[in-house]
Coordinates of C-alpha atoms and ligand atoms in Angstrom, one line a residue:
M1 CA 12.8 -17.5 -16.2
K2 CA 10.7 -19.0 -18.8
T3 CA 9.1 -16.5 -21.2
G4 CA 5.8 -18.2 -20.9
S5 CA 3.1 -16.1 -22.6
K6 CA 1.5 -18.7 -24.8
R7 CA -1.6 -19.0 -22.7
S8 CA -2.3 -15.3 -22.8
G9 CA -1.4 -14.9 -26.5
V10 CA 1.9 -14.6 -28.2
P11 CA 3.5 -11.2 -27.5
E12 CA 4.2 -8.9 -30.4
H13 CA 7.9 -9.0 -29.7
S14 CA 10.5 -11.1 -28.0
G15 CA 11.0 -10.0 -24.4
H16 CA 14.7 -10.1 -25.0
D17 CA 15.0 -8.0 -28.2
Y18 CA 17.4 -5.2 -26.9
E19 CA 17.6 -3.5 -30.3
K20 CA 13.9 -3.1 -30.4
L21 CA 13.9 -1.7 -26.8
L22 CA 16.6 0.8 -27.7
A23 CA 14.8 1.9 -30.9
R24 CA 11.6 2.6 -29.0
W25 CA 13.3 4.5 -26.2
K26 CA 15.2 6.6 -28.8
S27 CA 12.1 7.3 -30.8
L28 CA 10.2 8.3 -27.6
T29 CA 12.9 10.6 -26.2
Q30 CA 13.4 12.3 -29.6
R31 CA 9.7 12.9 -29.9
I32 CA 9.3 14.5 -26.4
G33 CA 12.8 16.2 -26.2
W34 CA 14.2 14.3 -23.2
K35 CA 17.9 13.8 -23.0
C36 CA 19.1 10.2 -23.8
S37 CA 22.7 9.4 -23.2
I38 CA 24.9 6.4 -23.2
L39 CA 26.0 5.8 -19.6
S40 CA 28.5 3.1 -20.6
E41 CA 29.2 0.3 -23.1
E42 CA 29.0 -3.1 -21.6
S43 CA 29.9 -6.2 -23.7
A44 CA 29.7 -3.8 -26.7
L45 CA 26.2 -2.9 -25.8
P46 CA 25.1 0.7 -24.9
V47 CA 23.5 1.2 -21.5
L48 CA 21.2 4.2 -21.7
V49 CA 20.3 6.9 -19.1
I50 CA 17.3 9.1 -19.9
Q51 CA 16.3 12.3 -18.1
N52 CA 14.1 15.3 -18.5
E53 CA 15.3 18.9 -18.3
A54 CA 14.5 19.2 -14.6
A55 CA 16.7 16.3 -13.8
A56 CA 19.5 17.4 -16.1
E57 CA 19.6 20.7 -14.1
A58 CA 20.0 18.4 -11.0
R59 CA 17.4 20.3 -9.0
G60 CA 16.9 17.3 -6.6
G61 CA 13.7 15.5 -5.8
G62 CA 11.6 13.6 -8.2
H63 CA 12.0 10.0 -9.3
Y64 CA 14.6 7.5 -10.2
L65 CA 13.3 4.5 -12.2
S66 CA 15.3 1.4 -13.3
A67 CA 14.8 -2.0 -14.8
G68 CA 16.7 -4.8 -16.4
V69 CA 19.5 -5.3 -13.8
H70 CA 18.7 -9.0 -14.0
G71 CA 18.5 -10.1 -17.6
D72 CA 16.3 -13.1 -17.0
E73 CA 13.6 -10.8 -15.7
C74 CA 12.3 -9.2 -19.0
A75 CA 8.8 -7.9 -18.2
P76 CA 10.1 -4.9 -16.2
V77 CA 12.0 -3.3 -19.1
W78 CA 8.9 -3.4 -21.3
G79 CA 6.6 -2.3 -18.5
L80 CA 8.8 0.7 -17.9
L81 CA 8.9 1.5 -21.6
E82 CA 5.1 1.2 -22.0
W83 CA 4.5 3.4 -19.0
A84 CA 7.0 5.9 -20.4
E85 CA 5.4 5.9 -23.9
A86 CA 2.0 6.7 -22.2
H87 CA 3.0 9.2 -19.6
L88 CA 6.5 10.7 -20.0
A89 CA 5.4 13.6 -22.3
N90 CA 3.4 15.0 -19.4
M91 CA 6.2 14.8 -16.8
K92 CA 8.1 18.1 -17.2
S93 CA 8.2 19.9 -13.9
S94 CA 9.6 17.2 -11.5
P95 CA 13.0 15.5 -12.2
V96 CA 12.8 12.0 -13.7
V97 CA 15.9 9.8 -14.3
I98 CA 15.4 6.5 -16.1
F99 CA 17.8 3.6 -16.5
P100 CA 15.8 1.5 -19.1
C101 CA 18.0 -1.6 -18.9
L102 CA 21.1 -1.8 -16.8
N103 CA 22.2 -5.2 -18.0
P104 CA 21.6 -5.5 -21.8
Y105 CA 23.9 -8.5 -22.1
G106 CA 21.9 -10.4 -19.6
L107 CA 18.6 -9.4 -21.3
I108 CA 19.7 -10.6 -24.6
K109 CA 21.1 -13.9 -23.2
N110 CA 18.2 -14.3 -20.8
T111 CA 20.6 -14.6 -17.8
R112 CA 20.7 -12.9 -14.4
R113 CA 24.3 -11.9 -14.6
D114 CA 26.2 -9.5 -16.8
G115 CA 28.8 -10.3 -19.5
Q116 CA 31.5 -10.8 -16.8
G117 CA 29.4 -13.2 -14.8
I118 CA 28.7 -10.5 -12.1
D119 CA 25.3 -10.2 -10.3
L120 CA 25.1 -6.4 -10.6
N121 CA 22.4 -6.3 -7.9
R122 CA 25.0 -7.3 -5.3
S123 CA 27.6 -4.9 -6.7
F124 CA 26.4 -1.4 -6.7
Q125 CA 29.1 -0.4 -4.1
D126 CA 31.9 -1.8 -6.3
S127 CA 33.4 1.0 -8.4
R128 CA 35.9 -1.4 -9.9
I129 CA 33.1 -2.5 -12.1
P130 CA 33.0 0.1 -15.0
L131 CA 29.2 0.3 -15.2
V132 CA 28.9 0.8 -11.5
A133 CA 31.7 3.5 -11.6
K134 CA 29.8 5.4 -14.3
W135 CA 26.5 5.0 -12.4
Q136 CA 28.0 6.3 -9.2
E137 CA 29.5 9.2 -11.1
F138 CA 26.2 10.0 -12.7
L139 CA 24.4 10.0 -9.3
S140 CA 27.1 12.0 -7.5
G141 CA 25.4 15.0 -5.9
R142 CA 21.9 14.0 -6.9
S143 CA 19.0 13.1 -4.6
F144 CA 15.5 11.9 -5.4
D145 CA 12.3 11.6 -3.5
V146 CA 11.5 8.1 -4.7
A147 CA 13.4 5.2 -6.5
V148 CA 11.6 2.4 -8.2
N149 CA 13.5 -0.8 -9.1
L150 CA 11.6 -3.4 -11.1
H151 CA 12.3 -7.1 -10.9
E152 CA 10.9 -10.6 -11.3
D153 CA 11.0 -13.8 -9.3
Y154 CA 10.6 -17.3 -10.7
D155 CA 9.9 -18.9 -7.3
T156 CA 6.7 -17.0 -6.5
A157 CA 3.2 -17.0 -7.8
G158 CA 2.2 -13.4 -6.9
I159 CA 3.4 -9.9 -6.9
Y160 CA 5.4 -8.5 -3.9
L161 CA 7.1 -5.3 -2.8
Y162 CA 10.1 -4.2 -0.7
E163 CA 9.4 -0.8 0.7
L164 CA 12.4 1.0 2.3
A165 CA 11.0 4.3 3.4
R166 CA 11.5 7.4 5.5
S167 CA 8.0 8.6 4.6
A168 CA 4.6 7.3 5.7
P169 CA 3.8 3.8 4.3
T170 CA 2.3 3.7 0.8
G171 CA 3.5 0.3 -0.4
D172 CA 0.2 -1.5 0.4
F173 CA -1.7 1.1 -1.7
H174 CA 0.6 0.6 -4.6
L175 CA 0.2 -3.2 -4.4
S176 CA -3.6 -2.8 -4.3
A177 CA -3.4 -1.0 -7.6
C178 CA -1.8 -4.0 -9.2
E179 CA -3.4 -7.0 -7.7
E180 CA -6.4 -7.1 -10.1
I181 CA -3.9 -8.0 -12.9
I182 CA -1.7 -10.4 -10.9
P183 CA -2.6 -11.2 -7.2
R184 CA -0.3 -10.7 -4.3
E185 CA 2.2 -13.4 -3.2
T186 CA 0.6 -15.2 -0.2
A187 CA 3.8 -16.8 1.2
D188 CA 4.9 -15.5 4.6
V189 CA 8.6 -15.9 3.7
V190 CA 9.9 -14.7 0.3
D191 CA 13.6 -15.1 -0.6
G192 CA 14.4 -15.6 3.0
S193 CA 12.6 -12.5 4.3
D194 CA 9.3 -12.1 6.2
F195 CA 6.5 -10.7 4.2
E196 CA 2.9 -9.8 5.1
N197 CA 0.4 -9.8 2.3
G198 CA 3.1 -9.3 -0.3
L199 CA 4.8 -6.4 1.5
L200 CA 8.0 -6.1 3.3
R201 CA 8.4 -2.6 4.8
R202 CA 11.6 -1.5 6.4
D203 CA 12.1 1.8 8.1
T204 CA 15.1 0.5 10.1
S205 CA 18.1 2.6 10.9
E206 CA 20.9 3.1 8.4
E207 CA 23.2 1.0 10.6
E208 CA 20.7 -1.9 10.5
M209 CA 20.5 -1.6 6.7
Q210 CA 24.3 -1.8 6.5
R211 CA 24.3 -4.9 8.7
I212 CA 21.6 -6.6 6.5
V213 CA 23.8 -5.9 3.4
E214 CA 27.0 -7.2 5.0
E215 CA 25.6 -10.2 6.9
E216 CA 22.6 -11.3 4.8
L217 CA 23.2 -10.2 1.2
D218 CA 26.9 -10.3 0.5
G219 CA 26.9 -7.1 -1.6
W220 CA 24.8 -4.0 -2.3
P221 CA 21.6 -4.1 -4.2
E222 CA 20.7 -1.0 -6.3
A223 CA 17.8 -0.2 -4.0
I224 CA 19.7 -0.3 -0.7
Y225 CA 22.7 1.7 -2.1
L226 CA 20.2 4.3 -3.4
Y227 CA 18.3 4.4 -0.1
L228 CA 21.5 5.0 1.9
N229 CA 23.0 7.5 -0.5
H230 CA 20.5 9.2 -2.9
V231 CA 16.8 8.6 -2.2
R232 CA 14.2 9.2 0.5
D233 CA 12.0 6.2 -0.3
S234 CA 12.8 3.1 -2.3
F235 CA 10.4 0.5 -3.8
T236 CA 11.6 -2.8 -5.3
F237 CA 8.6 -4.4 -7.1
E238 CA 8.6 -8.0 -8.2
T239 CA 6.3 -10.0 -10.5
P240 CA 6.2 -13.8 -10.8
S241 CA 8.1 -14.7 -14.0
E242 CA 6.2 -17.9 -14.6
R243 CA 3.1 -15.8 -15.4
G244 CA 2.2 -14.7 -18.9
L245 CA 4.5 -12.0 -20.2
E246 CA 1.8 -9.5 -21.2
K247 CA 0.2 -9.6 -17.8
R248 CA 3.6 -9.1 -16.1
I249 CA 4.3 -6.1 -18.4
A250 CA 0.9 -4.6 -17.6
T251 CA 1.5 -5.1 -13.9
H252 CA 4.8 -3.2 -14.0
R253 CA 3.2 -0.4 -15.9
R254 CA 0.4 -0.2 -13.4
F255 CA 2.8 -0.2 -10.5
L256 CA 4.6 2.8 -12.0
E257 CA 1.3 4.6 -12.5
A258 CA 0.4 4.0 -8.9
V259 CA 3.7 5.3 -7.6
L260 CA 4.0 8.3 -9.9
G261 CA 0.3 9.1 -10.0
A262 CA 0.2 8.7 -13.8
Ligands
LIG1 ZN1 15.9 -9.4 -10.0

């Protein structure tokens, strides 16, 4: 990814400043009284998990939100933070769990993989990885209505969405909410899969999902692991990382607003 935001104005911060990201999350969670814990330490960097009281009581339902699994995709972590700074204080009744940045080493180094060279987004089944073991332990016994995983793609020019859902389709509506900031990807094939108007919706059987993971992906992405174990519906949203940083951040924020209704 190239952090190209020169055309739309120099951003106020580096997209890869993890200390600043942590400081803003800590300040926000202190202000609104949400629980902010260290899930694990990876490459001597804390990986945070944030939740409201409803989630800490593990009532089930609500939302799971995550960003920063791939460190060379920096807009999602800031989009998630900006959305949270604007809306989190109002989200008390329904459980919300947030992983603000699952790969801080990658974010700082602007690289897809973690400090051990692992692509975490093909490894969420692998409990030999300490971070994954802690993540699985945290999620044990929990279930959510909706998961949102935020990513970027340097090969595309528009936004696109993977919708894995047991509920009625809503992905097209969510994309519509974002396309005035960055238009939809027009390619019919994205990253080897068939898309229509920026959307790939799958409501296939669990056996079929398992086959896709084993035969096509060579490992478990966060979204598919969640879909088969912890969530009813899963959205993986992607922005084109060659576009200006500020627009990409705004698009991730808008996507979250569309999905969560705020
Ligand atoms: Zn990614």
